[in-house]
PDB file of C-alpha atoms in Angstrom:
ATOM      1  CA  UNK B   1      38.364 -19.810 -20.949  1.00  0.00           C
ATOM      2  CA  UNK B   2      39.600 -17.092 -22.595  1.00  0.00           C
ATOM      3  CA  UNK B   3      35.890 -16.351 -24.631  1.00  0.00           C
ATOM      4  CA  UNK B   4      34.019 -16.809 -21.355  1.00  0.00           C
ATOM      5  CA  UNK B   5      35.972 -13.802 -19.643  1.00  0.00           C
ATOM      6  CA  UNK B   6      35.673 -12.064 -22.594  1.00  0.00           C
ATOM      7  CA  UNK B   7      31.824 -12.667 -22.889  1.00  0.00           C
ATOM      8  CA  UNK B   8      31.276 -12.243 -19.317  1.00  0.00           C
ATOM      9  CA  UNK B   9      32.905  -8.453 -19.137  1.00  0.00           C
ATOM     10  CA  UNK B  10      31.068  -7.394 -22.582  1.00  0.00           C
ATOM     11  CA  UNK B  11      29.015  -5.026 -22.272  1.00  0.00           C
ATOM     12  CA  UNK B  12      25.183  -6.303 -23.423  1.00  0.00           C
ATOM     13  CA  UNK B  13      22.133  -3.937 -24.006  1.00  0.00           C
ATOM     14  CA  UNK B  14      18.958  -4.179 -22.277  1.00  0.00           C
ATOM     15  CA  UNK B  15      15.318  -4.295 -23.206  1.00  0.00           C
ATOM     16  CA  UNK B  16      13.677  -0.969 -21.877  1.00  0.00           C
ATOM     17  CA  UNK B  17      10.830  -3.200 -20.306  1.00  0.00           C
ATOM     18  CA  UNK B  18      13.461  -4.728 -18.184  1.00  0.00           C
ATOM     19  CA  UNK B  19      14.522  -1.204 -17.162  1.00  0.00           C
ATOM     20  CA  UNK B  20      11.141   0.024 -16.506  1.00  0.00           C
ATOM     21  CA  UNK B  21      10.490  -2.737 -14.183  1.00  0.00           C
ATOM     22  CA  UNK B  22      13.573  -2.147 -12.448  1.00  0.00           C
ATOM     23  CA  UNK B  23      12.438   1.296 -11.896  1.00  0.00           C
ATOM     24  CA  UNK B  24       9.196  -0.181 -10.615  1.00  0.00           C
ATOM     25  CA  UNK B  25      10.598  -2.615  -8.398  1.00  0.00           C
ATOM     26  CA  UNK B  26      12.492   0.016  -6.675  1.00  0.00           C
ATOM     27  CA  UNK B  27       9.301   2.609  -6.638  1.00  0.00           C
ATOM     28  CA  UNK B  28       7.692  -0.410  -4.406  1.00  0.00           C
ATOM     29  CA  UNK B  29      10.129  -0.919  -2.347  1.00  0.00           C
ATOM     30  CA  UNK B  30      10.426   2.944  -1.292  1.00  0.00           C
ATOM     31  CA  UNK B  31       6.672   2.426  -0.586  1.00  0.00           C
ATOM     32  CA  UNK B  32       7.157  -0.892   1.579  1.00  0.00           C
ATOM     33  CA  UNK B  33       9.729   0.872   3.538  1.00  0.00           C
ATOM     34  CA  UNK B  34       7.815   3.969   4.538  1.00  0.00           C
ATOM     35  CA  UNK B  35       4.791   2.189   5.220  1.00  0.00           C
ATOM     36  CA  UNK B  36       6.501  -0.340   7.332  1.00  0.00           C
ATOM     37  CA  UNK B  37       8.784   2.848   8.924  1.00  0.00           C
ATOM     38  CA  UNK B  38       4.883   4.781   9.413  1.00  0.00           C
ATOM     39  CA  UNK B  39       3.363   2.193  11.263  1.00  0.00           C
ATOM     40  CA  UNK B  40       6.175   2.255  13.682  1.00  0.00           C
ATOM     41  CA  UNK B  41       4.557   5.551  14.923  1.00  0.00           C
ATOM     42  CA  UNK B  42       0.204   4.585  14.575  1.00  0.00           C
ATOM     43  CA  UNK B  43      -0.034   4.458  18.280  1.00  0.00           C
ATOM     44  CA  UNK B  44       1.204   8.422  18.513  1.00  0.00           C
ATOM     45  CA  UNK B  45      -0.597  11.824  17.715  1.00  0.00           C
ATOM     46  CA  UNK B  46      -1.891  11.441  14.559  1.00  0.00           C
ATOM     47  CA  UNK B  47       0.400  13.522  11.975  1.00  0.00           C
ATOM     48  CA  UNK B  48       3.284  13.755  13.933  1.00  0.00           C
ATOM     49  CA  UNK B  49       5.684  12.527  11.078  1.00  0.00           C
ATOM     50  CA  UNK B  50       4.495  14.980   8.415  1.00  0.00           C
ATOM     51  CA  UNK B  51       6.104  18.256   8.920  1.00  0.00           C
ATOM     52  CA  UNK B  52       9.473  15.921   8.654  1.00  0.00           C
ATOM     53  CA  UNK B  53       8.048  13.563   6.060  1.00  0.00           C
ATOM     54  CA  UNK B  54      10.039  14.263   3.067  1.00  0.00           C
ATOM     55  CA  UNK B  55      13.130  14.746   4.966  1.00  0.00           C
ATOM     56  CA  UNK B  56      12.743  11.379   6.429  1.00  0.00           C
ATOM     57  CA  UNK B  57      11.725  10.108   2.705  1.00  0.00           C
ATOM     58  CA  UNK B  58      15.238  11.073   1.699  1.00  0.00           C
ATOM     59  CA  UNK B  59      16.970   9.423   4.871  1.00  0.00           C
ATOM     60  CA  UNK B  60      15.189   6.404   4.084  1.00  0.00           C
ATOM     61  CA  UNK B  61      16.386   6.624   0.092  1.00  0.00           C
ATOM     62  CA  UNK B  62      19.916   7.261   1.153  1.00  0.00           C
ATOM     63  CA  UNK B  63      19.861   3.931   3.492  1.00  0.00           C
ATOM     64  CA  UNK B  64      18.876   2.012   0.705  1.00  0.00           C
ATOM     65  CA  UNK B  65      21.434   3.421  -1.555  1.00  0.00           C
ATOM     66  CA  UNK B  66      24.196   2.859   0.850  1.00  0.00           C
ATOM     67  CA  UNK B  67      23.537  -0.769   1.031  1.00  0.00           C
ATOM     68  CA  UNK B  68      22.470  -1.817  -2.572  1.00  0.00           C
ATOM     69  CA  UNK B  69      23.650   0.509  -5.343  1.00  0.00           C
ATOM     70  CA  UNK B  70      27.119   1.585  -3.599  1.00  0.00           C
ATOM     71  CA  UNK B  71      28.467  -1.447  -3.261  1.00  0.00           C
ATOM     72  CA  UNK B  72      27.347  -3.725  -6.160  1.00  0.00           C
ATOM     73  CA  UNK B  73      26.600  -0.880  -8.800  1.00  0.00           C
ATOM     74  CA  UNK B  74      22.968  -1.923  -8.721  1.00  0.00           C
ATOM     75  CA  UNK B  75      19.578  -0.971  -7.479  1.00  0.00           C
ATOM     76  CA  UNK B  76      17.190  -3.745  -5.826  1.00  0.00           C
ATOM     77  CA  UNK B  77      15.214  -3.903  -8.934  1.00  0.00           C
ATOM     78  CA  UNK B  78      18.006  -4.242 -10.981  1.00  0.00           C
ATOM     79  CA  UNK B  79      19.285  -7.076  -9.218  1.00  0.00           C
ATOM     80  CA  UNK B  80      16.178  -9.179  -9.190  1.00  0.00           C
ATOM     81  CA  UNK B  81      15.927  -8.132 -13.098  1.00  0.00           C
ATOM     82  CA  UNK B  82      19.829  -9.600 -12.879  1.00  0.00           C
ATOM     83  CA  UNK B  83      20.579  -5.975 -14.279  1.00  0.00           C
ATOM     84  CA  UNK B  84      23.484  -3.348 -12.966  1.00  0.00           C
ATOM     85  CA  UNK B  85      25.033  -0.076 -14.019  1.00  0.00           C
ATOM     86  CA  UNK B  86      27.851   0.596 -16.745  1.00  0.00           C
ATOM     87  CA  UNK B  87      30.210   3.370 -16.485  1.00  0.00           C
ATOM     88  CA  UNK B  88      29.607   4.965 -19.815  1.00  0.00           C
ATOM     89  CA  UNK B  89      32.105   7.049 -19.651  1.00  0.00           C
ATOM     90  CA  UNK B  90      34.942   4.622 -19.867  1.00  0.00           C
ATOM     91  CA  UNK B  91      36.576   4.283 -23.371  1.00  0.00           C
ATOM     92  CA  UNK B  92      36.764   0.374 -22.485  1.00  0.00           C
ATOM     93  CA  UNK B  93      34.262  -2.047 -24.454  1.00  0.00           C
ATOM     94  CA  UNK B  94      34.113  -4.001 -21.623  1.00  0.00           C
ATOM     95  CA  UNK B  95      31.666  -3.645 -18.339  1.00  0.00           C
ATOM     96  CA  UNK B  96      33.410  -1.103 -16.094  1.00  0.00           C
ATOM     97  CA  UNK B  97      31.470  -0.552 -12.374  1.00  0.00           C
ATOM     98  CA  UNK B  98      30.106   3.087 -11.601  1.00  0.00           C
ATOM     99  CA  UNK B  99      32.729   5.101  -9.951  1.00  0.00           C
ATOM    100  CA  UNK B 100      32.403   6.640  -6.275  1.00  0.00           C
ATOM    101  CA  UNK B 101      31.605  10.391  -7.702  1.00  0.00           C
ATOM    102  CA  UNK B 102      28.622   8.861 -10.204  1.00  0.00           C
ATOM    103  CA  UNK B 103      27.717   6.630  -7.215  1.00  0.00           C
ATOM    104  CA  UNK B 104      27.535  10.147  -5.417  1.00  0.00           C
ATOM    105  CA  UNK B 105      26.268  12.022  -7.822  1.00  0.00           C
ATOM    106  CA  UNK B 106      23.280   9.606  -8.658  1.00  0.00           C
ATOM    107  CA  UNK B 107      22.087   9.456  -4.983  1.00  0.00           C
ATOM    108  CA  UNK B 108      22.151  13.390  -4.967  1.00  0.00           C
ATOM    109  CA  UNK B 109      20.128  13.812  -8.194  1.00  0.00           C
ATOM    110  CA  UNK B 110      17.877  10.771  -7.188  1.00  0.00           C
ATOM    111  CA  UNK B 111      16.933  12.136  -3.825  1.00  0.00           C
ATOM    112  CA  UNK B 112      17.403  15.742  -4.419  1.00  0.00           C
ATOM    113  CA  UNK B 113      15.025  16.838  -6.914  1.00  0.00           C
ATOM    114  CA  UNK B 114      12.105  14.289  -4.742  1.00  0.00           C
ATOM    115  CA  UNK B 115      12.832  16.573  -1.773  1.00  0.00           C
ATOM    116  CA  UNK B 116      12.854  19.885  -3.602  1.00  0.00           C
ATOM    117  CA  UNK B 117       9.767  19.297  -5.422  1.00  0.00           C
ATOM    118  CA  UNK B 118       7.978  18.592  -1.895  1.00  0.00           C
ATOM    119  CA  UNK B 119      10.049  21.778  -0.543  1.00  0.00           C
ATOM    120  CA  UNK B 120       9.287  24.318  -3.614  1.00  0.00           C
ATOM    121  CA  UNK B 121       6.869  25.856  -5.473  1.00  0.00           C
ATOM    122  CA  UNK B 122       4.552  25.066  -8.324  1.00  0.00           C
ATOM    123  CA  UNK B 123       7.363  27.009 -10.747  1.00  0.00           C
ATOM    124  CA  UNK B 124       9.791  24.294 -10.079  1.00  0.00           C
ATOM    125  CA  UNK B 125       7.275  21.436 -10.025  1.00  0.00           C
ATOM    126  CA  UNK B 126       6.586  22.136 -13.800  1.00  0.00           C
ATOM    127  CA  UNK B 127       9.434  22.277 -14.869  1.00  0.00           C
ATOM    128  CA  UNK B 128      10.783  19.217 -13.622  1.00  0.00           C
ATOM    129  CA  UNK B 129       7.378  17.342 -14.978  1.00  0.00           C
ATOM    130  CA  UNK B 130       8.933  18.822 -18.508  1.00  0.00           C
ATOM    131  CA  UNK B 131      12.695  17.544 -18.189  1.00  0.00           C
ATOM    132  CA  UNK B 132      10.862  14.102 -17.191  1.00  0.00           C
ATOM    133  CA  UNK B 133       8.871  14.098 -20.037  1.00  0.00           C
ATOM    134  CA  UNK B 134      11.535  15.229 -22.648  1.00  0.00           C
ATOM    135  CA  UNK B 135      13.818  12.327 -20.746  1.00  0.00           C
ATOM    136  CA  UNK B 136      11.243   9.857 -21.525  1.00  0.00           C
ATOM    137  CA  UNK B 137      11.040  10.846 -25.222  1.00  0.00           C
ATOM    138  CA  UNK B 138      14.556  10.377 -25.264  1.00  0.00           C
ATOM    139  CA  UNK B 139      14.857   7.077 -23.724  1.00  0.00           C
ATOM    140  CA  UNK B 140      11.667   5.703 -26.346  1.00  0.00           C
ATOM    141  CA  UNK B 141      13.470   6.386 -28.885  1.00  0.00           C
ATOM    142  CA  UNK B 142      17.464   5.779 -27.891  1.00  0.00           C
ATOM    143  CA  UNK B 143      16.714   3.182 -25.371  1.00  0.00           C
ATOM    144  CA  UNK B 144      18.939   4.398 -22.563  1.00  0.00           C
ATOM    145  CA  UNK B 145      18.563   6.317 -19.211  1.00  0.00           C
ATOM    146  CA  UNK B 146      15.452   5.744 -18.659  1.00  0.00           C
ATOM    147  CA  UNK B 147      15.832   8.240 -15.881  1.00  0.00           C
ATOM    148  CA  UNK B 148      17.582  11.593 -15.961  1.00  0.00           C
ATOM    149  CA  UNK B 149      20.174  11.156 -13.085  1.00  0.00           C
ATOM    150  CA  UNK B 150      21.632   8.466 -14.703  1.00  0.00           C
ATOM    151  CA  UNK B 151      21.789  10.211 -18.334  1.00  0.00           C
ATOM    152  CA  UNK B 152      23.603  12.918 -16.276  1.00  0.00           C
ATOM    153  CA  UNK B 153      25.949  10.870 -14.679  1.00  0.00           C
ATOM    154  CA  UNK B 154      26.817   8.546 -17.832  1.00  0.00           C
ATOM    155  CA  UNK B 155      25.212   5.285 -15.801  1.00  0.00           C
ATOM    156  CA  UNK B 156      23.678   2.768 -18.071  1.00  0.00           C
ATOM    157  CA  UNK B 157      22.343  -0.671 -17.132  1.00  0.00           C
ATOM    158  CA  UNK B 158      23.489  -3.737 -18.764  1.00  0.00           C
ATOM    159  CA  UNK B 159      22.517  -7.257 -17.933  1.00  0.00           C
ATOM    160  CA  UNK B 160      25.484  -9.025 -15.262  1.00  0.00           C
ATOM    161  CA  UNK B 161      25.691 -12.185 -17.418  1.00  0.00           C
ATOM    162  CA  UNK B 162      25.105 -12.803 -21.243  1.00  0.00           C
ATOM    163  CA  UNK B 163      22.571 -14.904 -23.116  1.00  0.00           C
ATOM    164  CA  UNK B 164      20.579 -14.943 -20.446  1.00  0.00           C
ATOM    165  CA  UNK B 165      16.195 -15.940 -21.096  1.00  0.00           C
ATOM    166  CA  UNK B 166      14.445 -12.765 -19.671  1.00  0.00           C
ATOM    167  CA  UNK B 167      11.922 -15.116 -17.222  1.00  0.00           C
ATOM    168  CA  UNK B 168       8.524 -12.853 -16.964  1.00  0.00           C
ATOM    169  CA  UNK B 169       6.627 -13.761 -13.520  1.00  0.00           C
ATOM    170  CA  UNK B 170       3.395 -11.802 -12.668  1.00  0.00           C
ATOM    171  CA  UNK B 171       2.935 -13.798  -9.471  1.00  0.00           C
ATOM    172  CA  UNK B 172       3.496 -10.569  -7.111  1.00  0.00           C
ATOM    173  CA  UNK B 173       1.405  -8.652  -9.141  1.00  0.00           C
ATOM    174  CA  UNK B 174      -1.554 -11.427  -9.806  1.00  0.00           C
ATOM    175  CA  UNK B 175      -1.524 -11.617  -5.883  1.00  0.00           C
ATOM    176  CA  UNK B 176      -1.533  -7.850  -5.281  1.00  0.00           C
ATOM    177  CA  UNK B 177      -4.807  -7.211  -7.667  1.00  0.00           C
ATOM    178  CA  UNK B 178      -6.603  -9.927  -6.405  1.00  0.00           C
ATOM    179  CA  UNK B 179      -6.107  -8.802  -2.934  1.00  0.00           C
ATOM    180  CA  UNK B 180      -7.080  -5.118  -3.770  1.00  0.00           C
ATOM    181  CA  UNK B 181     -10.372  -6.492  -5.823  1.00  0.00           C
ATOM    182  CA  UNK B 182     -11.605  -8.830  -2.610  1.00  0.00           C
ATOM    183  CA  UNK B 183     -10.899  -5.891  -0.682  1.00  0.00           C
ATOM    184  CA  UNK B 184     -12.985  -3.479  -2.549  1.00  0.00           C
ATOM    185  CA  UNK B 185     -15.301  -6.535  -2.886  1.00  0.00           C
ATOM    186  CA  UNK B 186     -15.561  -6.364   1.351  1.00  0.00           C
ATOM    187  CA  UNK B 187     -15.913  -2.581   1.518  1.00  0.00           C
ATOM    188  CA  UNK B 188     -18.741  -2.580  -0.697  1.00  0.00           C
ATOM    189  CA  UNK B 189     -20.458  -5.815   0.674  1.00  0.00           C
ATOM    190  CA  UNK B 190     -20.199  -5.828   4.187  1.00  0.00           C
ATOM    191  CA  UNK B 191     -22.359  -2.427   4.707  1.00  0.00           C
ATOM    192  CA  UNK B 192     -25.647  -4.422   3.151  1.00  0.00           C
ATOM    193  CA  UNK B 193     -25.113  -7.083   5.922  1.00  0.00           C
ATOM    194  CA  UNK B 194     -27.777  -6.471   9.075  1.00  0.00           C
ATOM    195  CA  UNK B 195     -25.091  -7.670  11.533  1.00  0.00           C
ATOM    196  CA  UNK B 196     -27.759  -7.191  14.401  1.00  0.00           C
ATOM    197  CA  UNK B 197     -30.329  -9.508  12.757  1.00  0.00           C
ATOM    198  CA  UNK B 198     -27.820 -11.770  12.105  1.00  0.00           C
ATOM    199  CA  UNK B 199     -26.876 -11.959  16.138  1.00  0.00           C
ATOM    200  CA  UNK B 200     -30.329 -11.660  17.034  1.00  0.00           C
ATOM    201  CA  UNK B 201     -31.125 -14.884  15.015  1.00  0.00           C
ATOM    202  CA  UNK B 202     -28.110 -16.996  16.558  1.00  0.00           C
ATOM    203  CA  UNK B 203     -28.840 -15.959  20.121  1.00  0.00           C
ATOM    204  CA  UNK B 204     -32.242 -17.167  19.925  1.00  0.00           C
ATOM    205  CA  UNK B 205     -31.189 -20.195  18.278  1.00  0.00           C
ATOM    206  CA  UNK B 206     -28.541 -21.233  20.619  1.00  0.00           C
ATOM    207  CA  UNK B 207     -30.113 -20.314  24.064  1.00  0.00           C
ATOM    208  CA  UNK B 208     -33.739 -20.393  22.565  1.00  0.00           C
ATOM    209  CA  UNK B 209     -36.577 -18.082  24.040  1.00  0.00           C
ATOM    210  CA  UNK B 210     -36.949 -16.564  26.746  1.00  0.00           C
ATOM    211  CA  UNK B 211     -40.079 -16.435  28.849  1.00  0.00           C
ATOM    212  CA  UNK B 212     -42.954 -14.708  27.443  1.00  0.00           C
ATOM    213  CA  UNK B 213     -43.170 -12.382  31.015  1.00  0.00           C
ATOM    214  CA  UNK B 214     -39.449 -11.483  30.674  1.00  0.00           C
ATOM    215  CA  UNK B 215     -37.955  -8.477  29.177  1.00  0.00           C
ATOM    216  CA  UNK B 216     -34.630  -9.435  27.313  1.00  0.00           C
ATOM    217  CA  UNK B 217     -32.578  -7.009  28.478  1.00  0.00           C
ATOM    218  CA  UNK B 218     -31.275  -8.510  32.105  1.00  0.00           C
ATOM    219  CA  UNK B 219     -34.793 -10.625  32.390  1.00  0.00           C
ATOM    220  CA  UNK B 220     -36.592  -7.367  34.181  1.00  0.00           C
ATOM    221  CA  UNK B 221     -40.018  -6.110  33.563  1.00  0.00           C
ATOM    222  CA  UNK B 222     -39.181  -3.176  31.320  1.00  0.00           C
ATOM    223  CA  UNK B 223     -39.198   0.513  32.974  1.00  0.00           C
ATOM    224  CA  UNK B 224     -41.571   2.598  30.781  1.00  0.00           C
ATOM    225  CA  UNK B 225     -43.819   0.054  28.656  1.00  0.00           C
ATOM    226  CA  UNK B 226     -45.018   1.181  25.590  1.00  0.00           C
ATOM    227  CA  UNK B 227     -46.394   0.102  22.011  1.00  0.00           C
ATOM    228  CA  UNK B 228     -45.448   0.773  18.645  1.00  0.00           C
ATOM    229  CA  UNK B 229     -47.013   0.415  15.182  1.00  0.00           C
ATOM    230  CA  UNK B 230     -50.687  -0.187  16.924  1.00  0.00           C
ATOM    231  CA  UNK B 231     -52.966   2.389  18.618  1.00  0.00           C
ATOM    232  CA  UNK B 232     -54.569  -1.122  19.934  1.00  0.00           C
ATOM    233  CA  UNK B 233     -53.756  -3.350  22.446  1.00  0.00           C
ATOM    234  CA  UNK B 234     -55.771  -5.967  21.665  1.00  0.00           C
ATOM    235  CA  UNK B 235     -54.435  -6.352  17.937  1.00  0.00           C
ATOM    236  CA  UNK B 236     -50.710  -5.515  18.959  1.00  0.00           C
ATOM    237  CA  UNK B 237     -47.947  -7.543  17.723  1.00  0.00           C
ATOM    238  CA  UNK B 238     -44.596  -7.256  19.300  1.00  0.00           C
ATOM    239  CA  UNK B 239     -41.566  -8.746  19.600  1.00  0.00           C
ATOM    240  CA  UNK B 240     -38.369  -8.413  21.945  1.00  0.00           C
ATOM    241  CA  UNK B 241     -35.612  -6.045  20.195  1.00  0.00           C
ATOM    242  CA  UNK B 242     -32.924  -8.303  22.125  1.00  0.00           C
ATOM    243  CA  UNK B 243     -34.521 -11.732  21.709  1.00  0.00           C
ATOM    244  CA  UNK B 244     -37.274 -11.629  18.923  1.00  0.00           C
ATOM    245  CA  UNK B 245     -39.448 -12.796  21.297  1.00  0.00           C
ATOM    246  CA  UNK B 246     -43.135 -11.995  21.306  1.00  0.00           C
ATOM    247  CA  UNK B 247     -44.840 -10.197  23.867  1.00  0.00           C
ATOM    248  CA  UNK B 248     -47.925 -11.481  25.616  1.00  0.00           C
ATOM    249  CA  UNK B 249     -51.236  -9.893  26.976  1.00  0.00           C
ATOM    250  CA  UNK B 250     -50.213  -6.841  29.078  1.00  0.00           C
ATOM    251  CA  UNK B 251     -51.125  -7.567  32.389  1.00  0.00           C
ATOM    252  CA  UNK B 252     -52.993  -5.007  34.823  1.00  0.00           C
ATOM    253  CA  UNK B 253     -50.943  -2.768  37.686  1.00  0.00           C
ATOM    254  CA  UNK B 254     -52.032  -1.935  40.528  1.00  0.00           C
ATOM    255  CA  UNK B 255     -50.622   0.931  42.342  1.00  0.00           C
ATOM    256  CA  UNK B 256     -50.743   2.037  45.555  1.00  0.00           C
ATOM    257  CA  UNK B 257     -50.513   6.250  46.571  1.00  0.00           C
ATOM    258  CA  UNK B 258     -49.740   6.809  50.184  1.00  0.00           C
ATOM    259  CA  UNK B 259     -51.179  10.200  51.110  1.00  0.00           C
ATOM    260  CA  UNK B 260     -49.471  12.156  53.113  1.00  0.00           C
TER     261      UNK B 260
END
């Protein structure tokens, strides 16, 4: 009993793939949530959330945080990826939780700099793409922190029980591409598709022809006769635009002017 407390508080590395995904899972999730939060508001003005977008970005982050990595030390991603943060600045070899202040200080530094690079200008943009990219060098080569909040705050993720078989599952992502390529597939098909030949062939074969001296529009002699494609009468071939129906011999009118 004694080995199995003692292996279940040591404190295990973890395979940067296992953190990346993590990091992906969570990226997702943000995206599910606003999208789910947006369409809350379609039937409003358009653009009515976007002057408070990032602010509400950050609320949304913070709700999250509050209700995965505050009280279990863990992120969503980590959890499905049975992953969750070590305080690395304990002196104890075995697991110790995050404390309140790096809890704190990792929601700050994880929703702060997302807010103030929406918020600032271009200056402050590059130089947070260069701390990312030194922070990724870093974690390459050291395998740690994989972001640079939790470098900051001494937050490292370790895997919640040992010796465990890293299970790799694309289902989610298998689904998502082949939903995205039928989709493309759609928008690129359905444009070549003559939709009105397509009801103008089922309408005449369900409720057949009409009568030859019909017009298919409300079955009324049309208002302002005329031909097209042929200067001749005689030679004229023309169909119904509503029915496909072809016209017959024009037939004489005979008028009448009352003179007044």
């Amino acid at each position: 009993t004694a080995s199995l407390k003692q292996q279940q508080f040591r404190v295990n590395p973890v395979l940067r793939i296992s953190q990346l995904d993590a990091l992906e899972l969570d990226s997702s999730l943000e995206q599910l949530m606003w999208s789910q939060f947006s369409r809350c508001f379609q039937n409003f003005r358009p653009g009515l959330l976007t002057p408070a977008e990032p602010e509400l970005r950050a609320l949304l982050h913070l709700l999250v945080w509050k209700f995965t990595l505050y009280p279990n030390s863990a992120t969503v991603g980590q959890s499905i990826l049975n992953v969750r943060y070590h305080n690395t600045l304990s002196a104890s070899p075995r697991y110790r939780p995050l404390s309140r202040r790096q809890k704190l200080g990792l929601a700050l530094l994880t929703v702060g700099p997302r807010w103030l690079q929406e918020r600032s200008h271009n200056l402050l943009v590059a130089f947070g793409l260069v701390c990312q990219s030194f922070q990724l060098l870093v974690f390459l080569q050291k395998g740690q922190h994989p972001v640079l909040a939790e470098r900051i705050v001494g937050a490292r993720a370790v895997f919640s029980k040992p010796n465990v078989v890293r299970d790799i599952s694309y289902q989610y992502m298998n689904r998502e591409l082949l939903w995205h390529g039928f989709a493309e597939f759609l928008i690129y098909f359905l444009p070549l598709i003559n939709t009105h030949k397509i009801k103008t062939a089922i309408y005449s074969t369900i409720f057949g022809r009409r009568s030859e001296k019909e017009e298919g529009r409300g079955g009324e002699w049309p208002t302002m006769p005329h031909t097209v494609g042929s200067h001749s009468i005689a030679d004229a071939y023309l169909t119904c635009p509503k029915c496909g129906a072809e016209a017959g011999q024009p037939l004489p009118v005979v008028m009448e002017l009352e003179e007044r």
